[in-house]
mmCIF file of C-alpha atoms in Angstrom:
data_model
loop_
_atom_site.group_PDB
_atom_site.id
_atom_site.type_symbol
_atom_site.label_atom_id
_atom_site.label_comp_id
_atom_site.label_asym_id
_atom_site.label_seq_id
_atom_site.Cartn_x
_atom_site.Cartn_y
_atom_site.Cartn_z
ATOM 1 C CA MET W 30 13.694 -11.861 24.253
ATOM 2 C CA THR W 31 12.485 -14.122 21.447
ATOM 3 C CA LEU W 32 12.752 -12.320 17.821
ATOM 4 C CA ASN W 33 10.640 -12.959 14.930
ATOM 5 C CA THR W 34 13.132 -13.921 12.231
ATOM 6 C CA SER W 35 10.796 -13.337 9.088
ATOM 7 C CA TYR W 36 9.948 -9.848 10.612
ATOM 8 C CA LEU W 37 13.890 -9.394 11.730
ATOM 9 C CA LYS W 38 14.651 -9.628 8.117
ATOM 10 C CA LEU W 39 12.432 -6.995 6.764
ATOM 11 C CA LEU W 40 13.875 -4.606 9.752
ATOM 12 C CA THR W 41 16.859 -5.076 8.827
ATOM 13 C CA GLN W 42 15.870 -3.747 4.986
ATOM 14 C CA ASN W 43 13.934 -1.148 6.470
ATOM 15 C CA TRP W 44 16.763 -0.133 8.771
ATOM 16 C CA PHE W 45 18.694 -0.075 5.351
ATOM 17 C CA GLN W 46 16.669 2.263 3.355
ATOM 18 C CA ALA W 47 16.551 4.616 6.818
ATOM 19 C CA CYS W 48 20.276 4.391 7.193
ATOM 20 C CA ARG W 49 20.152 5.676 3.294
ATOM 21 C CA THR W 50 17.811 8.492 3.800
ATOM 22 C CA ALA W 51 19.295 9.603 6.896
ATOM 23 C CA THR W 52 22.810 9.948 5.533
ATOM 24 C CA ARG W 53 21.730 12.163 2.739
ATOM 25 C CA LEU W 54 19.429 14.039 4.954
ATOM 26 C CA SER W 55 22.402 14.910 6.459
ATOM 27 C CA VAL W 56 24.478 16.177 3.445
ATOM 28 C CA SER W 57 21.508 17.974 2.694
ATOM 29 C CA VAL W 58 21.550 19.975 6.023
ATOM 30 C CA VAL W 59 25.853 20.336 5.880
ATOM 31 C CA ARG W 60 24.542 21.824 2.087
ATOM 32 C CA LEU W 61 21.660 24.302 3.076
ATOM 33 C CA LYS W 62 23.558 25.359 6.315
ATOM 34 C CA ALA W 63 24.544 28.849 5.116
ATOM 35 C CA ASP W 64 21.293 29.683 3.970
ATOM 36 C CA LEU W 65 18.890 28.423 6.890
ATOM 37 C CA PRO W 66 16.609 29.451 8.350
ATOM 38 C CA LEU W 67 15.364 31.131 5.597
ATOM 39 C CA THR W 68 12.610 34.688 5.099
ATOM 40 C CA ALA W 69 9.735 34.612 2.576
ATOM 41 C CA ASP W 70 11.775 37.180 0.569
ATOM 42 C CA ASP W 71 14.570 34.717 0.512
ATOM 43 C CA LEU W 72 12.878 31.735 -0.536
ATOM 44 C CA GLN W 73 11.173 33.955 -3.104
ATOM 45 C CA ASN W 74 14.794 35.925 -4.435
ATOM 46 C CA ALA W 75 15.920 31.912 -4.549
ATOM 47 C CA ASP W 76 18.016 30.394 -7.424
ATOM 48 C CA GLU W 77 18.090 27.482 -8.872
ATOM 49 C CA ASP W 78 20.884 26.388 -7.119
ATOM 50 C CA LEU W 79 19.261 26.946 -3.498
ATOM 51 C CA MET W 80 15.724 25.846 -4.834
ATOM 52 C CA GLU W 81 17.453 22.497 -5.764
ATOM 53 C CA LYS W 82 19.264 22.312 -1.928
ATOM 54 C CA LEU W 83 15.729 23.019 -0.375
ATOM 55 C CA ASP W 84 13.902 20.529 -2.402
ATOM 56 C CA ALA W 85 16.504 17.228 -1.355
ATOM 57 C CA PHE W 86 16.345 18.687 1.731
ATOM 58 C CA ARG W 87 12.653 18.761 1.676
ATOM 59 C CA VAL W 88 12.528 15.465 -0.086
ATOM 60 C CA ARG W 89 14.815 13.734 2.205
ATOM 61 C CA TYR W 90 13.189 14.667 5.505
ATOM 62 C CA GLY W 91 10.022 13.676 4.739
ATOM 63 C CA ASP W 92 11.630 9.855 3.212
ATOM 64 C CA LEU W 93 13.126 9.709 6.416
ATOM 65 C CA GLN W 94 10.174 10.441 9.064
ATOM 66 C CA ASP W 95 7.929 8.153 6.686
ATOM 67 C CA CYS W 96 10.583 5.523 6.340
ATOM 68 C CA LEU W 97 11.077 5.334 10.218
ATOM 69 C CA GLY W 98 7.859 5.930 11.082
ATOM 70 C CA GLY W 99 5.947 3.320 8.878
ATOM 71 C CA LYS W 100 8.108 1.252 7.922
ATOM 72 C CA VAL W 101 11.067 0.845 10.402
ATOM 73 C CA PHE W 102 9.061 1.576 13.953
ATOM 74 C CA ARG W 103 6.642 -1.348 12.658
ATOM 75 C CA SER W 104 9.177 -3.799 11.717
ATOM 76 C CA LEU W 105 11.004 -3.636 15.117
ATOM 77 C CA LEU W 106 7.795 -4.101 16.894
ATOM 78 C CA MET W 107 6.347 -6.761 14.639
ATOM 79 C CA ALA W 108 10.253 -8.394 15.020
ATOM 80 C CA GLU W 109 9.711 -8.488 18.475
ATOM 81 C CA ASP W 110 6.096 -10.023 18.033
ATOM 82 C CA GLU W 111 4.063 -6.987 18.628
ATOM 83 C CA GLU W 112 1.079 -6.721 16.325
ATOM 84 C CA PRO W 113 0.789 -2.792 16.236
ATOM 85 C CA VAL W 114 -2.536 -1.947 15.371
ATOM 86 C CA SER W 115 -2.233 1.889 14.413
ATOM 87 C CA MET W 116 -0.302 4.682 14.154
ATOM 88 C CA ALA W 117 -0.911 5.934 17.390
ATOM 89 C CA ASP W 118 -0.337 2.412 18.880
ATOM 90 C CA ILE W 119 2.947 2.178 17.012
ATOM 91 C CA LEU W 120 4.218 5.546 18.445
ATOM 92 C CA ASN W 121 3.169 5.216 21.928
ATOM 93 C CA ARG W 122 5.208 1.885 22.143
ATOM 94 C CA ILE W 123 8.228 3.085 20.432
ATOM 95 C CA GLU W 124 8.172 5.903 23.083
ATOM 96 C CA LYS W 125 7.953 3.166 25.657
ATOM 97 C CA ARG W 126 11.328 2.044 24.682
ATOM 98 C CA GLY W 127 12.892 4.758 24.661
ATOM 99 C CA ILE W 128 13.541 6.130 21.272
ATOM 100 C CA LEU W 129 11.368 8.542 21.011
ATOM 101 C CA ASP W 130 11.144 11.700 23.517
ATOM 102 C CA SER W 131 7.769 11.966 22.776
ATOM 103 C CA ALA W 132 5.153 10.839 20.292
ATOM 104 C CA ASP W 133 3.816 14.156 20.224
ATOM 105 C CA GLN W 134 6.590 15.148 18.731
ATOM 106 C CA TRP W 135 6.934 12.677 16.351
ATOM 107 C CA ARG W 136 2.961 13.732 15.266
ATOM 108 C CA GLN W 137 4.143 17.316 14.812
ATOM 109 C CA TRP W 138 6.885 16.621 12.664
ATOM 110 C CA ARG W 139 4.396 14.817 10.375
ATOM 111 C CA GLU W 140 2.840 17.861 9.895
ATOM 112 C CA ILE W 141 5.425 19.700 9.028
ATOM 113 C CA ARG W 142 6.157 16.909 6.223
ATOM 114 C CA ASN W 143 2.779 17.179 5.512
ATOM 115 C CA ALA W 144 2.809 20.656 4.560
ATOM 116 C CA PHE W 145 5.970 20.430 2.175
ATOM 117 C CA ALA W 146 2.610 18.849 0.050
ATOM 118 C CA HIS W 147 1.455 22.507 -0.254
ATOM 119 C CA ASP W 148 2.812 24.281 -2.840
ATOM 120 C CA TYR W 149 1.001 27.054 -3.660
ATOM 121 C CA PRO W 150 2.411 30.594 -4.879
ATOM 122 C CA GLU W 151 0.179 32.662 -2.109
ATOM 123 C CA ALA W 152 1.794 30.350 0.670
ATOM 124 C CA GLU W 153 5.333 31.054 0.256
ATOM 125 C CA ALA W 154 5.401 31.818 4.290
ATOM 126 C CA GLU W 155 3.618 28.639 4.985
ATOM 127 C CA ARG W 156 6.220 27.339 2.873
ATOM 128 C CA VAL W 157 9.062 29.151 4.721
ATOM 129 C CA ASN W 158 8.268 28.187 7.993
ATOM 130 C CA ALA W 159 7.578 24.389 7.722
ATOM 131 C CA LEU W 160 11.387 24.309 5.597
ATOM 132 C CA ASN W 161 12.181 26.456 9.003
ATOM 133 C CA MET W 162 10.429 23.397 11.202
ATOM 134 C CA ALA W 163 12.136 21.012 9.237
ATOM 135 C CA TRP W 164 15.927 22.504 9.843
ATOM 136 C CA GLN W 165 15.375 23.372 13.386
ATOM 137 C CA ASN W 166 14.461 19.493 14.009
ATOM 138 C CA THR W 167 16.421 17.402 11.604
ATOM 139 C CA PRO W 168 18.819 17.036 14.219
ATOM 140 C CA LEU W 169 16.306 14.958 16.439
ATOM 141 C CA LEU W 170 14.880 13.409 13.145
ATOM 142 C CA LEU W 171 18.354 12.503 12.912
ATOM 143 C CA GLN W 172 18.740 11.341 16.656
ATOM 144 C CA VAL W 173 15.728 9.038 16.975
ATOM 145 C CA ALA W 174 17.148 6.890 13.894
ATOM 146 C CA GLU W 175 19.979 6.833 16.289
ATOM 147 C CA ASN W 176 18.045 5.968 19.180
ATOM 148 C CA VAL W 177 16.447 2.647 16.883
ATOM 149 C CA TYR W 178 20.221 1.610 16.192
ATOM 150 C CA ARG W 179 20.844 1.933 20.168
ATOM 151 C CA TYR W 180 17.955 0.227 21.004
ATOM 152 C CA CYS W 181 18.371 -2.490 18.544
ATOM 153 C CA GLU W 182 22.190 -2.997 19.348
ATOM 154 C CA GLN W 183 20.655 -3.420 23.468
ATOM 155 C CA GLN W 184 18.719 -6.084 21.894
ATOM 156 C CA GLY W 185 20.937 -8.082 20.176
ATOM 157 C CA ILE W 186 19.482 -6.823 16.625
ATOM 158 C CA GLU W 187 22.640 -6.332 14.499
ATOM 159 C CA LEU W 188 21.937 -2.871 12.270
ATOM 160 C CA THR W 189 24.593 -1.066 10.664
ATOM 161 C CA GLU W 190 25.537 2.744 11.970
ATOM 162 C CA ILE W 191 24.208 5.366 9.957
ATOM 163 C CA GLU W 192 26.964 7.331 8.421
ATOM 164 C CA ARG W 193 26.484 10.638 8.728
ATOM 165 C CA ALA W 194 27.815 13.804 7.515
ATOM 166 C CA ASP W 195 29.219 16.659 9.760
ATOM 167 C CA ILE W 196 26.166 18.574 10.984
#
């Protein structure tokens, strides 16, 4: 397979950002092991320390989901001289490469990320549900990043390996 070297550089830059975010997300997972899953009461009674850990987790989950979906997947396809048209097209092509188990699952993770944007006091149950769903799906999201690394390795594309905390 011939690779487009200009997009290969972009892929490497995007991958570096994804690795940094994945590492930070795995640290958040370790820090929150004793606190998650949450109930609405847990969230309502959370101290400032827990709120900061939850905020970091929420942001890192969203950042990794955005970086992989919006940057890494697209630049990988472009490095392979494929011009993706839409997000649905990108997800389908990434699924065909075995990086994603399911494009629908990715869309669900996106919906979870979007649910974080709604921070209304009366929506505690929705916030707790979104946090718990993100918590439950984080190992799978991190696995997708690992799958990108392995796929690239098989294609002869050299990327740095993700450093993850023990989760």
